[in-house]
Coordinates of N, CA, C and O in Angstrom, one line a residue:
X24 N -89.2 5.9 -26.1 CA -89.5 4.8 -26.9 C -88.5 3.6 -27.4 O -88.5 2.3 -27.3
X25 N -87.2 4.3 -27.5 CA -86.2 3.6 -28.1 C -85.4 2.9 -27.2 O -85.2 1.7 -27.5
X26 N -85.3 3.3 -26.2 CA -84.9 2.2 -24.8 C -86.3 1.4 -24.7 O -85.7 -0.2 -24.1
X27 N -87.3 1.1 -24.6 CA -88.1 0.0 -24.5 C -88.1 -0.7 -25.6 O -87.9 -2.3 -25.1
X28 N -87.7 -0.2 -26.9 CA -87.6 -1.4 -28.4 C -86.1 -1.5 -27.8 O -86.0 -3.0 -27.7
X29 N -85.2 -1.2 -27.2 CA -83.6 -2.0 -26.9 C -84.0 -3.1 -26.2 O -83.5 -3.7 -26.1
X30 N -84.3 -2.5 -24.9 CA -85.1 -3.7 -23.7 C -85.7 -4.8 -24.8 O -85.2 -6.2 -23.9
X31 N -86.7 -4.9 -25.3 CA -87.5 -5.7 -25.5 C -86.8 -6.8 -26.5 O -86.4 -7.8 -27.4
X32 N -85.6 -5.8 -27.7 CA -84.9 -6.8 -28.1 C -84.3 -7.0 -27.4 O -83.6 -8.6 -27.5
X33 N -83.2 -7.2 -26.3 CA -82.5 -7.6 -25.8 C -83.2 -8.8 -25.2 O -82.4 -9.9 -24.9
X34 N -84.4 -8.9 -24.7 CA -84.6 -9.7 -23.9 C -85.3 -10.9 -24.4 O -84.8 -11.9 -24.5
X35 N -85.7 -10.5 -26.2 CA -85.9 -11.7 -26.7 C -84.9 -12.3 -27.6 O -84.2 -13.9 -27.3
X36 N -83.4 -11.7 -27.7 CA -82.3 -12.6 -27.1 C -81.6 -13.2 -26.7 O -80.9 -14.4 -26.8
X37 N -81.9 -12.6 -25.4 CA -81.5 -13.5 -24.4 C -82.3 -14.7 -23.9 O -81.4 -15.7 -23.7
X38 N -83.5 -14.5 -24.4 CA -84.4 -16.3 -24.4 C -83.9 -16.8 -25.1 O -83.8 -18.2 -25.4
X39 N -83.2 -16.1 -26.2 CA -83.0 -17.5 -27.0 C -81.3 -18.2 -27.0 O -81.0 -18.9 -26.7
X40 N -80.4 -16.8 -26.6 CA -79.3 -17.5 -26.4 C -78.9 -18.2 -25.4 O -78.0 -18.6 -25.2
X41 N -79.7 -17.9 -23.9 CA -79.4 -18.3 -22.6 C -79.7 -20.0 -22.9 O -79.0 -21.2 -22.7
X42 N -80.4 -20.4 -23.0 CA -81.0 -21.9 -23.2 C -80.2 -22.7 -24.3 O -79.3 -23.9 -24.1
X43 N -79.6 -22.1 -25.5 CA -78.5 -22.7 -26.5 C -77.5 -22.9 -25.6 O -76.5 -23.5 -25.9
X44 N -76.7 -22.0 -25.2 CA -75.4 -21.7 -24.4 C -75.6 -23.1 -23.3 O -74.8 -23.4 -22.9
X45 N -76.7 -22.9 -22.9 CA -76.7 -24.5 -21.7 C -76.7 -25.7 -21.9 O -75.9 -26.7 -21.6
X46 N -77.1 -25.5 -23.1 CA -77.1 -26.9 -24.4 C -75.5 -27.3 -24.4 O -74.5 -28.7 -24.4
X47 N -74.9 -26.2 -25.3 CA -73.8 -26.6 -25.5 C -72.8 -26.6 -24.8 O -71.7 -27.2 -24.4
X48 N -72.8 -25.9 -23.3 CA -72.6 -26.4 -22.0 C -72.8 -27.4 -21.6 O -71.5 -28.2 -21.1
X49 N -73.3 -28.0 -21.6 CA -73.6 -29.9 -20.9 C -73.0 -30.7 -22.2 O -72.4 -31.3 -22.0
X50 N -73.4 -30.1 -23.3 CA -72.2 -31.1 -24.4 C -71.0 -31.2 -24.3 O -70.6 -31.9 -24.1
X51 N -70.4 -29.7 -23.9 CA -68.9 -29.8 -24.0 C -68.6 -30.5 -22.2 O -67.5 -31.2 -22.5
X52 N -69.2 -30.4 -21.2 CA -68.8 -31.1 -19.8 C -69.7 -32.8 -20.6 O -68.3 -33.2 -20.1
X53 N -70.3 -32.9 -21.1 CA -70.5 -34.8 -21.3 C -69.5 -35.1 -22.2 O -68.5 -35.8 -22.0
X54 N -69.0 -34.0 -23.2 CA -68.2 -35.0 -24.0 C -66.5 -34.9 -23.0 O -65.9 -35.9 -22.7
X55 N -65.9 -33.9 -22.2 CA -65.1 -33.8 -21.6 C -64.8 -35.2 -20.5 O -64.0 -35.5 -20.7
X56 N -66.1 -35.3 -20.2 CA -66.2 -36.7 -19.1 C -66.1 -38.3 -19.7 O -64.9 -38.8 -19.8
X57 N -66.4 -38.1 -20.9 CA -66.1 -38.9 -21.8 C -65.0 -39.1 -22.0 O -64.1 -40.7 -22.4
X58 N -64.1 -38.1 -22.8 CA -62.7 -37.9 -23.2 C -61.7 -38.7 -22.3 O -60.5 -39.1 -22.3
X59 N -62.3 -37.8 -21.2 CA -60.7 -38.5 -20.0 C -61.3 -39.8 -19.5 O -59.8 -40.8 -19.1
X60 N -62.9 -40.2 -19.7 CA -62.7 -41.5 -19.2 C -62.1 -42.7 -20.5 O -61.1 -43.6 -20.1
X61 N -62.2 -42.7 -21.4 CA -61.5 -43.1 -22.9 C -60.1 -42.7 -22.5 O -59.4 -44.3 -23.0
X62 N -59.1 -41.9 -22.3 CA -57.9 -42.0 -22.4 C -57.6 -42.7 -21.4 O -56.6 -43.1 -21.4
X63 N -58.0 -42.4 -20.0 CA -57.9 -42.8 -19.1 C -57.5 -44.7 -19.0 O -56.7 -45.5 -18.7
X64 N -58.7 -45.1 -19.9 CA -58.8 -46.6 -20.3 C -57.9 -47.1 -21.2 O -57.4 -48.3 -20.7
X65 N -57.6 -46.3 -21.8 CA -57.1 -46.8 -23.3 C -55.6 -46.4 -22.4 O -54.5 -47.7 -22.2
X66 N -54.8 -46.1 -21.3 CA -53.8 -45.9 -20.6 C -53.4 -47.1 -19.7 O -52.6 -47.9 -20.1
X67 N -54.4 -47.7 -19.0 CA -54.7 -48.9 -19.0 C -54.6 -50.0 -19.7 O -54.1 -50.8 -19.1
X68 N -55.8 -50.3 -20.6 CA -55.1 -50.9 -21.5 C -54.3 -51.6 -22.0 O -53.1 -52.7 -21.9
X69 N -53.1 -49.8 -22.3 CA -51.7 -50.4 -22.6 C -51.0 -50.8 -21.9 O -49.7 -51.5 -21.7
X70 N -51.3 -50.5 -19.8 CA -50.2 -50.6 -19.3 C -50.5 -52.3 -19.1 O -49.2 -53.0 -18.9
X71 N -51.6 -52.4 -19.3 CA -52.1 -53.9 -19.2 C -50.9 -54.8 -20.3 O -50.1 -56.2 -20.1
X72 N -51.3 -54.4 -21.6 CA -50.8 -55.0 -22.2 C -49.4 -55.2 -22.1 O -48.2 -56.2 -22.6
X73 N -48.7 -54.0 -22.3 CA -47.1 -54.2 -22.0 C -46.5 -54.7 -20.7 O -44.7 -55.0 -20.8
X74 N -47.1 -55.1 -19.5 CA -46.8 -55.3 -18.6 C -47.1 -56.9 -18.2 O -46.8 -57.7 -17.2
X75 N -47.5 -57.1 -19.4 CA -48.0 -59.0 -18.8 C -49.1 -58.8 -18.0 O -48.9 -60.2 -16.8
X76 N -50.2 -57.8 -17.0 CA -50.2 -58.0 -15.8 C -52.0 -57.8 -16.3 O -52.3 -57.6 -17.6
X77 N -52.7 -58.5 -15.6 CA -54.5 -57.8 -15.7 C -54.9 -56.9 -14.9 O -53.8 -56.5 -13.7
X78 N -55.8 -55.9 -15.4 CA -56.1 -54.8 -14.5 C -57.1 -54.7 -13.9 O -58.2 -54.5 -15.4
X79 N -57.7 -54.5 -13.2 CA -59.6 -54.9 -12.8 C -60.0 -53.2 -12.8 O -58.9 -52.1 -12.0
X80 N -60.7 -52.7 -13.4 CA -61.8 -51.4 -13.2 C -63.2 -52.0 -12.6 O -63.7 -52.6 -12.9
X81 N -63.4 -50.9 -11.6 CA -64.6 -50.5 -11.7 C -65.4 -49.2 -11.6 O -64.4 -47.6 -11.7
X82 N -66.5 -49.6 -12.1 CA -67.0 -48.0 -12.5 C -68.0 -47.5 -11.5 O -69.0 -48.2 -11.0
X83 N -68.0 -46.6 -11.4 CA -68.8 -46.1 -10.1 C -70.4 -45.5 -11.0 O -69.8 -44.1 -11.1
X84 N -71.2 -46.4 -11.2 CA -72.8 -45.8 -11.9 C -73.4 -45.6 -10.8 O -73.4 -45.4 -9.3
X85 N -74.1 -44.2 -11.4 CA -75.1 -43.9 -10.2 C -76.3 -42.6 -11.2 O -75.7 -41.9 -11.9
X86 N -77.1 -42.3 -10.6 CA -77.7 -40.8 -10.6 C -77.8 -39.7 -10.0 O -77.0 -39.9 -8.6
X87 N -77.6 -38.5 -10.2 CA -77.2 -37.3 -9.6 C -75.4 -37.0 -8.7 O -75.6 -37.0 -7.6
X88 N -74.7 -37.8 -9.7 CA -73.3 -37.5 -9.2 C -72.5 -36.2 -9.4 O -72.3 -36.2 -10.5
X89 N -72.4 -35.9 -8.6 CA -71.6 -34.4 -8.2 C -70.4 -34.2 -8.7 O -69.8 -35.4 -9.0
X90 N -69.6 -33.0 -9.7 CA -68.7 -33.3 -10.2 C -67.4 -33.3 -9.0 O -68.0 -32.9 -7.8
X91 N -66.1 -33.9 -9.5 CA -65.3 -34.3 -8.2 C -65.7 -35.8 -7.7 O -64.9 -36.3 -7.3
X92 N -66.4 -36.3 -8.0 CA -66.6 -37.5 -7.3 C -65.9 -38.5 -8.2 O -65.7 -38.1 -9.7
X93 N -66.3 -39.8 -7.5 CA -65.3 -40.7 -8.4 C -65.8 -41.2 -9.5 O -67.2 -41.7 -9.4
X94 N -65.5 -41.7 -10.6 CA -66.4 -42.0 -11.7 C -65.9 -43.4 -11.9 O -66.3 -44.6 -12.4
X95 N -64.2 -43.8 -12.1 CA -63.5 -45.2 -12.1 C -62.7 -45.2 -11.4 O -62.1 -44.4 -10.8
X96 N -62.1 -46.7 -10.8 CA -60.9 -47.1 -10.2 C -60.1 -47.9 -10.8 O -61.3 -48.9 -11.4
X97 N -59.4 -48.3 -10.7 CA -58.2 -49.5 -11.2 C -57.4 -50.0 -9.9 O -57.6 -49.0 -9.2
X98 N -57.8 -50.8 -10.1 CA -56.6 -51.3 -8.7 C -55.4 -52.6 -9.1 O -55.6 -53.0 -10.7
X99 N -54.5 -52.3 -8.1 CA -53.3 -52.8 -9.4 C -53.4 -54.4 -9.3 O -54.3 -54.8 -8.3
X100 N -52.4 -55.1 -9.9 CA -52.8 -56.2 -10.3 C -52.2 -57.0 -9.3 O -51.9 -56.6 -8.3
X101 N -52.6 -58.3 -8.7 CA -52.5 -59.4 -8.3 C -51.0 -59.2 -7.9 O -50.4 -59.2 -6.2
X102 N -49.8 -59.0 -8.2 CA -48.1 -58.8 -7.9 C -47.9 -57.4 -7.7 O -47.1 -57.4 -7.6
X103 N -49.0 -56.6 -7.5 CA -48.5 -55.4 -7.3 C -47.9 -54.2 -8.1 O -47.7 -53.3 -7.7
X104 N -48.1 -54.9 -9.7 CA -47.8 -53.9 -10.4 C -49.0 -52.8 -10.8 O -50.1 -52.8 -10.8
X105 N -48.7 -51.2 -10.8 CA -49.4 -50.1 -10.9 C -50.5 -50.1 -12.2 O -49.1 -50.7 -13.8
X106 N -51.3 -50.0 -12.4 CA -52.0 -50.1 -13.5 C -51.9 -49.2 -14.4 O -52.3 -48.9 -15.5
X107 N -51.8 -47.9 -13.2 CA -52.1 -46.7 -14.6 C -51.9 -45.4 -13.2 O -51.0 -45.5 -12.0
X108 N -50.8 -44.5 -13.8 CA -50.3 -43.1 -12.5 C -51.2 -42.5 -12.0 O -50.8 -42.8 -11.1
X109 N -52.4 -42.7 -12.0 CA -54.0 -42.3 -10.9 C -54.9 -43.4 -11.4 O -55.4 -43.8 -11.8
X110 N -55.0 -43.6 -9.9 CA -55.9 -45.0 -9.7 C -56.9 -45.0 -9.5 O -58.0 -45.5 -9.7
X111 N -57.5 -43.6 -9.4 CA -59.1 -43.3 -9.6 C -59.1 -42.0 -10.8 O -58.1 -40.8 -11.1
X112 N -60.0 -42.0 -11.3 CA -60.6 -40.8 -12.5 C -61.9 -40.3 -12.2 O -63.0 -40.6 -11.5
X113 N -61.9 -38.8 -11.3 CA -63.2 -38.3 -11.2 C -63.7 -37.4 -12.1 O -63.5 -37.3 -12.9
X114 N -65.0 -36.8 -12.0 CA -65.8 -36.1 -12.9 C -65.1 -34.8 -12.6 O -64.9 -34.7 -12.0
X115 N -65.1 -34.6 -13.9 CA -64.6 -32.9 -14.6 C -65.7 -32.0 -13.5 O -66.7 -32.5 -12.9
X116 N -65.0 -30.8 -13.2 CA -66.2 -29.8 -13.2 C -67.3 -29.1 -13.9 O -66.9 -29.4 -15.2
X117 N -68.6 -29.3 -13.6 CA -69.4 -28.3 -14.3 C -69.7 -27.2 -13.4 O -69.3 -26.5 -12.8
X118 N -69.7 -25.7 -14.9 CA -69.2 -24.9 -14.0 C -70.7 -24.1 -13.3 O -70.6 -23.4 -12.6
X119 N -71.7 -24.0 -13.2 CA -72.7 -24.4 -12.5 C -73.2 -25.1 -11.6 O -73.1 -26.6 -12.1
X120 N -73.2 -25.1 -10.3 CA -72.8 -26.1 -9.3 C -74.2 -26.5 -9.7 O -73.9 -28.0 -9.0
X121 N -74.8 -26.7 -10.0 CA -76.6 -27.3 -9.5 C -76.3 -28.2 -10.3 O -77.2 -29.3 -10.1
X122 N -75.8 -28.5 -11.5 CA -75.6 -30.1 -12.5 C -74.9 -31.2 -11.7 O -74.1 -31.0 -11.4
X123 N -75.7 -32.7 -12.0 CA -75.0 -33.4 -11.5 C -75.0 -34.0 -12.9 O -75.6 -33.8 -14.0
X124 N -74.0 -35.1 -12.9 CA -73.7 -36.3 -13.8 C -74.5 -37.4 -13.7 O -75.3 -37.8 -12.1
X125 N -75.2 -38.4 -14.3 CA -75.5 -39.7 -14.1 C -74.8 -40.6 -15.2 O -74.3 -39.9 -16.1
X126 N -74.5 -41.5 -14.5 CA -73.7 -42.3 -14.9 C -74.3 -44.1 -15.1 O -74.8 -44.7 -14.2
X127 N -74.1 -44.3 -16.2 CA -74.9 -45.8 -16.2 C -73.8 -46.9 -17.2 O -73.1 -46.2 -17.8
X128 N -73.3 -47.9 -16.5 CA -72.9 -48.8 -16.7 C -73.7 -50.6 -17.2 O -74.1 -50.8 -16.8
X129 N -73.0 -50.8 -18.7 CA -73.9 -52.5 -18.7 C -73.0 -53.4 -17.5 O -73.2 -53.7 -17.9
X130 N -71.8 -53.4 -17.6 CA -71.2 -53.9 -16.5 C -70.1 -53.0 -15.9 O -69.5 -51.7 -16.4
X131 N -70.1 -53.0 -14.5 CA -69.6 -51.8 -13.2 C -67.9 -52.3 -13.3 O -67.5 -51.6 -12.7
X132 N -67.9 -53.7 -13.8 CA -66.4 -54.5 -13.3 C -66.5 -54.6 -14.5 O -66.7 -55.6 -15.3
X133 N -64.6 -55.1 -14.8 CA -64.4 -55.1 -15.9 C -62.9 -55.8 -15.6 O -62.3 -54.6 -14.8
X134 N -61.8 -56.3 -16.7 CA -60.5 -55.9 -16.3 C -60.4 -56.2 -17.8 O -60.5 -56.8 -19.1
X135 N -59.1 -55.7 -17.9 CA -57.4 -55.7 -18.9 C -56.9 -56.5 -19.2 O -56.2 -57.1 -17.8
X136 N -57.1 -57.7 -20.2 CA -55.9 -58.8 -19.3 C -54.7 -58.2 -20.1 O -54.4 -56.9 -21.2
X137 N -54.0 -59.7 -20.2 CA -52.2 -59.2 -20.5 C -52.2 -59.2 -22.0 O -51.2 -58.6 -22.9
X138 N -53.0 -59.5 -22.7 CA -52.5 -59.5 -24.1 C -53.9 -58.0 -24.6 O -54.4 -58.5 -26.0
X139 N -54.8 -57.7 -23.7 CA -55.5 -56.0 -24.4 C -56.4 -56.6 -24.6 O -57.4 -55.2 -24.9
X140 N -57.1 -57.9 -24.4 CA -58.5 -58.0 -24.1 C -59.7 -57.7 -23.2 O -58.6 -57.2 -22.0
X141 N -60.7 -57.9 -23.0 CA -61.5 -57.5 -22.2 C -62.1 -58.3 -21.4 O -62.7 -59.8 -21.9
X142 N -61.8 -58.9 -20.0 CA -62.4 -59.8 -19.6 C -63.5 -59.2 -18.0 O -63.6 -58.3 -17.6
X143 N -64.9 -60.1 -18.3 CA -65.7 -59.8 -17.3 C -66.0 -61.1 -16.0 O -66.8 -60.9 -15.0
X144 N -65.1 -61.9 -16.0 CA -64.9 -63.2 -15.4 C -64.4 -62.9 -13.5 O -64.4 -64.0 -13.4
X145 N -63.0 -61.5 -13.7 CA -62.5 -61.7 -12.5 C -61.4 -62.4 -12.1 O -60.2 -62.2 -11.2
X146 N -61.1 -63.2 -13.6 CA -59.6 -64.4 -13.2 C -59.0 -63.4 -14.6 O -58.1 -63.7 -15.1
X147 N -59.7 -62.9 -15.6 CA -58.7 -62.7 -17.0 C -59.1 -63.2 -17.9 O -58.7 -63.5 -18.7
X148 N -60.1 -64.1 -18.1 CA -60.6 -65.0 -19.5 C -61.1 -63.4 -20.5 O -62.2 -63.3 -19.9
X149 N -60.6 -63.7 -21.3 CA -61.2 -62.7 -22.6 C -62.9 -63.2 -23.4 O -63.1 -63.9 -23.1
X150 N -63.6 -62.3 -22.9 CA -64.8 -62.8 -23.3 C -65.6 -61.4 -24.5 O -64.8 -60.8 -25.1
X151 N -66.5 -62.2 -25.1 CA -66.8 -61.5 -26.6 C -67.8 -60.8 -26.4 O -68.9 -61.7 -26.5
X152 N -68.0 -59.8 -25.7 CA -68.4 -58.9 -25.3 C -68.6 -57.3 -25.1 O -67.5 -56.7 -25.2
X153 N -69.6 -56.8 -25.4 CA -69.4 -54.8 -25.4 C -70.0 -54.9 -24.3 O -71.1 -55.1 -23.9
X154 N -69.3 -53.8 -24.0 CA -69.7 -52.9 -22.5 C -69.5 -51.7 -22.6 O -68.9 -51.1 -23.2
X155 N -70.4 -50.6 -22.5 CA -71.3 -49.5 -22.3 C -70.8 -48.8 -21.2 O -71.7 -49.6 -20.6
X156 N -70.4 -47.8 -21.6 CA -70.2 -46.4 -19.9 C -71.1 -45.7 -20.5 O -70.5 -45.0 -21.4
X157 N -71.9 -45.1 -20.1 CA -73.0 -43.9 -20.4 C -72.6 -42.8 -19.3 O -72.9 -43.3 -18.1
X158 N -72.6 -41.9 -19.8 CA -72.8 -39.9 -19.4 C -73.7 -39.3 -19.5 O -73.4 -39.5 -21.3
X159 N -74.5 -38.9 -19.1 CA -74.6 -37.7 -19.1 C -75.5 -36.4 -18.5 O -75.0 -37.1 -16.9
X160 N -75.2 -35.1 -18.1 CA -75.8 -34.4 -17.1 C -77.5 -33.9 -17.0 O -78.2 -33.7 -18.0
X161 N -77.7 -34.1 -16.1 CA -78.7 -33.8 -15.5 C -80.2 -34.3 -15.8 O -80.9 -34.3 -16.0
X162 N -79.6 -35.7 -16.6 CA -80.5 -36.4 -17.2 C -81.4 -36.3 -18.1 O -81.7 -36.5 -19.2
X163 N -80.1 -35.0 -19.2 CA -80.9 -34.1 -20.4 C -79.6 -35.0 -21.6 O -78.9 -35.0 -20.8
X164 N -80.0 -34.6 -22.6 CA -79.2 -34.9 -23.7 C -78.1 -34.0 -23.8 O -78.5 -32.9 -23.0
X165 N -77.2 -33.9 -24.5 CA -76.6 -35.2 -25.2 C -76.5 -36.7 -24.1 O -75.8 -36.2 -23.2
X166 N -76.2 -37.8 -24.8 CA -76.0 -39.0 -23.5 C -74.5 -39.3 -24.7 O -74.7 -39.5 -26.0
X167 N -73.5 -39.2 -23.7 CA -71.9 -39.9 -24.5 C -72.1 -41.2 -23.9 O -72.0 -41.5 -22.6
X168 N -71.2 -42.4 -24.6 CA -71.0 -43.4 -24.5 C -69.3 -44.1 -24.8 O -68.6 -43.9 -26.2
X169 N -69.1 -44.6 -23.7 CA -67.4 -45.2 -24.0 C -67.9 -46.7 -24.1 O -68.4 -47.5 -23.2
X170 N -67.2 -47.5 -25.7 CA -67.5 -48.8 -25.4 C -66.2 -49.6 -25.5 O -65.4 -49.0 -26.4
X171 N -66.5 -50.5 -24.7 CA -64.8 -51.3 -25.2 C -65.4 -52.9 -25.5 O -66.5 -53.7 -25.5
X172 N -64.6 -53.3 -26.3 CA -65.4 -54.3 -27.3 C -64.4 -55.7 -27.2 O -63.0 -55.2 -26.9
X173 N -64.9 -56.8 -26.3 CA -64.6 -58.0 -25.4 C -62.8 -58.7 -26.4 O -61.8 -57.8 -25.7
X174 N -63.1 -59.1 -26.9 CA -62.1 -60.2 -27.5 C -60.7 -58.7 -27.8 O -59.5 -59.4 -28.1
X175 N -61.2 -57.8 -28.8 CA -60.4 -57.1 -29.5 C -59.8 -55.8 -28.6 O -58.4 -55.2 -29.1
X176 N -60.6 -56.0 -27.6 CA -60.1 -54.4 -26.5 C -60.0 -53.2 -27.3 O -59.3 -52.3 -27.1
X177 N -60.9 -52.8 -28.0 CA -61.3 -51.7 -28.7 C -62.1 -50.8 -28.0 O -62.8 -51.1 -27.1
X178 N -61.2 -49.4 -27.5 CA -62.2 -48.2 -26.8 C -62.8 -47.1 -28.6 O -61.7 -46.6 -28.8
X179 N -64.2 -47.1 -28.0 CA -64.5 -46.1 -29.0 C -65.9 -45.2 -28.0 O -66.3 -45.7 -27.3
X180 N -65.7 -44.1 -28.4 CA -66.4 -43.4 -28.2 C -67.5 -43.3 -29.3 O -67.6 -43.2 -30.4
X181 N -69.0 -42.8 -28.5 CA -70.4 -42.7 -29.4 C -71.1 -41.6 -29.2 O -71.0 -41.5 -27.3
X182 N -72.3 -41.4 -29.8 CA -73.2 -40.4 -28.8 C -74.5 -40.7 -29.4 O -74.6 -41.4 -30.5
X183 N -75.4 -40.2 -28.5 CA -76.9 -40.5 -28.4 C -77.5 -39.0 -28.5 O -77.9 -38.6 -26.9
X184 N -78.1 -38.1 -29.3 CA -78.3 -37.0 -29.2 C -79.3 -36.5 -29.0 O -79.7 -36.2 -28.5
X185 N -80.4 -37.8 -28.8 CA -81.6 -37.8 -28.6 C -82.0 -38.3 -27.2 O -83.0 -38.4 -27.0
X186 N -81.6 -38.4 -26.6 CA -81.6 -38.9 -24.7 C -80.4 -38.6 -23.8 O -79.1 -38.1 -24.6
X187 N -81.1 -38.6 -22.7 CA -79.8 -38.0 -22.1 C -79.6 -39.4 -20.9 O -79.1 -39.4 -19.3
X188 N -80.7 -40.2 -20.9 CA -80.7 -41.3 -20.3 C -79.7 -42.2 -20.3 O -79.5 -43.3 -21.3
X189 N -79.3 -43.0 -19.0 CA -77.8 -43.8 -19.2 C -78.6 -45.0 -18.9 O -77.7 -46.1 -19.7
X190 N -79.7 -45.5 -18.5 CA -80.0 -46.5 -19.0 C -80.3 -46.6 -20.9 O -80.2 -48.4 -21.2
X191 N -80.1 -45.9 -21.7 CA -80.3 -46.6 -23.2 C -78.9 -46.5 -23.8 O -77.9 -45.5 -23.8
X192 N -79.1 -47.6 -24.5 CA -77.8 -47.6 -25.0 C -77.0 -47.1 -26.6 O -78.1 -46.8 -26.9
X193 N -75.8 -46.7 -26.7 CA -76.1 -45.8 -28.0 C -75.9 -46.8 -28.9 O -75.2 -48.4 -28.4
X194 N -76.5 -47.0 -30.4 CA -76.4 -48.2 -30.9 C -75.3 -48.2 -31.7 O -74.6 -47.4 -31.5
X195 N -74.8 -49.6 -32.3 CA -73.2 -49.5 -33.2 C -73.1 -48.6 -34.1 O -72.3 -48.2 -34.3
X196 N -74.1 -47.8 -34.7 CA -73.9 -46.6 -35.9 C -73.5 -45.5 -35.2 O -73.2 -44.4 -35.5
X197 N -73.6 -45.4 -33.8 CA -73.6 -44.1 -33.2 C -72.0 -44.2 -32.6 O -71.6 -43.4 -32.3
X198 N -71.1 -44.8 -32.9 CA -69.8 -44.9 -32.4 C -69.0 -44.6 -33.6 O -69.2 -44.7 -34.4
X199 N -67.7 -43.6 -33.1 CA -66.9 -43.7 -33.8 C -66.5 -44.5 -34.7 O -66.1 -45.6 -34.3
X200 N -65.2 -44.3 -35.6 CA -65.0 -45.7 -36.2 C -63.5 -45.3 -36.0 O -62.5 -44.4 -36.4
X201 N -63.6 -46.5 -35.3 CA -61.8 -46.4 -35.2 C -61.0 -47.2 -35.9 O -61.1 -48.2 -36.8

């Protein structure tokens, strides 16, 4: 009888703990991807500003993207000056092999101008536009957003814990205050 009670208690605990751990795991993995992207973009923006050169970035959007797949690439400027130590940024590993990333973006190509602003016209003219790159795992919450603000060149992290749909933008009040 005691063994049956123990097994039943362990079963209830496992039923509660396993889904909670998966949710926490997803949150940590998507946070890692968003923080890595933010840091990588900040290096490119700083390089562009310091070397007075334009750096072009391409985001690889799509659903069901495997860990290790290319998330973003940076192209050296027309003068051949390297814009980042690493020209590609890959999606971080997921511990659970079946999990995939979903990546969405309001724009998949943009540039950092020599003065630190963001350009979307391909020639380096600064624009007053916000660009959002959104990341989730398995299309489930949480959704993490990286926002680039055009003229100011700000890069901020945001989150939307209500959805994992990368077509849904993070609202202005969901971004950290920089």
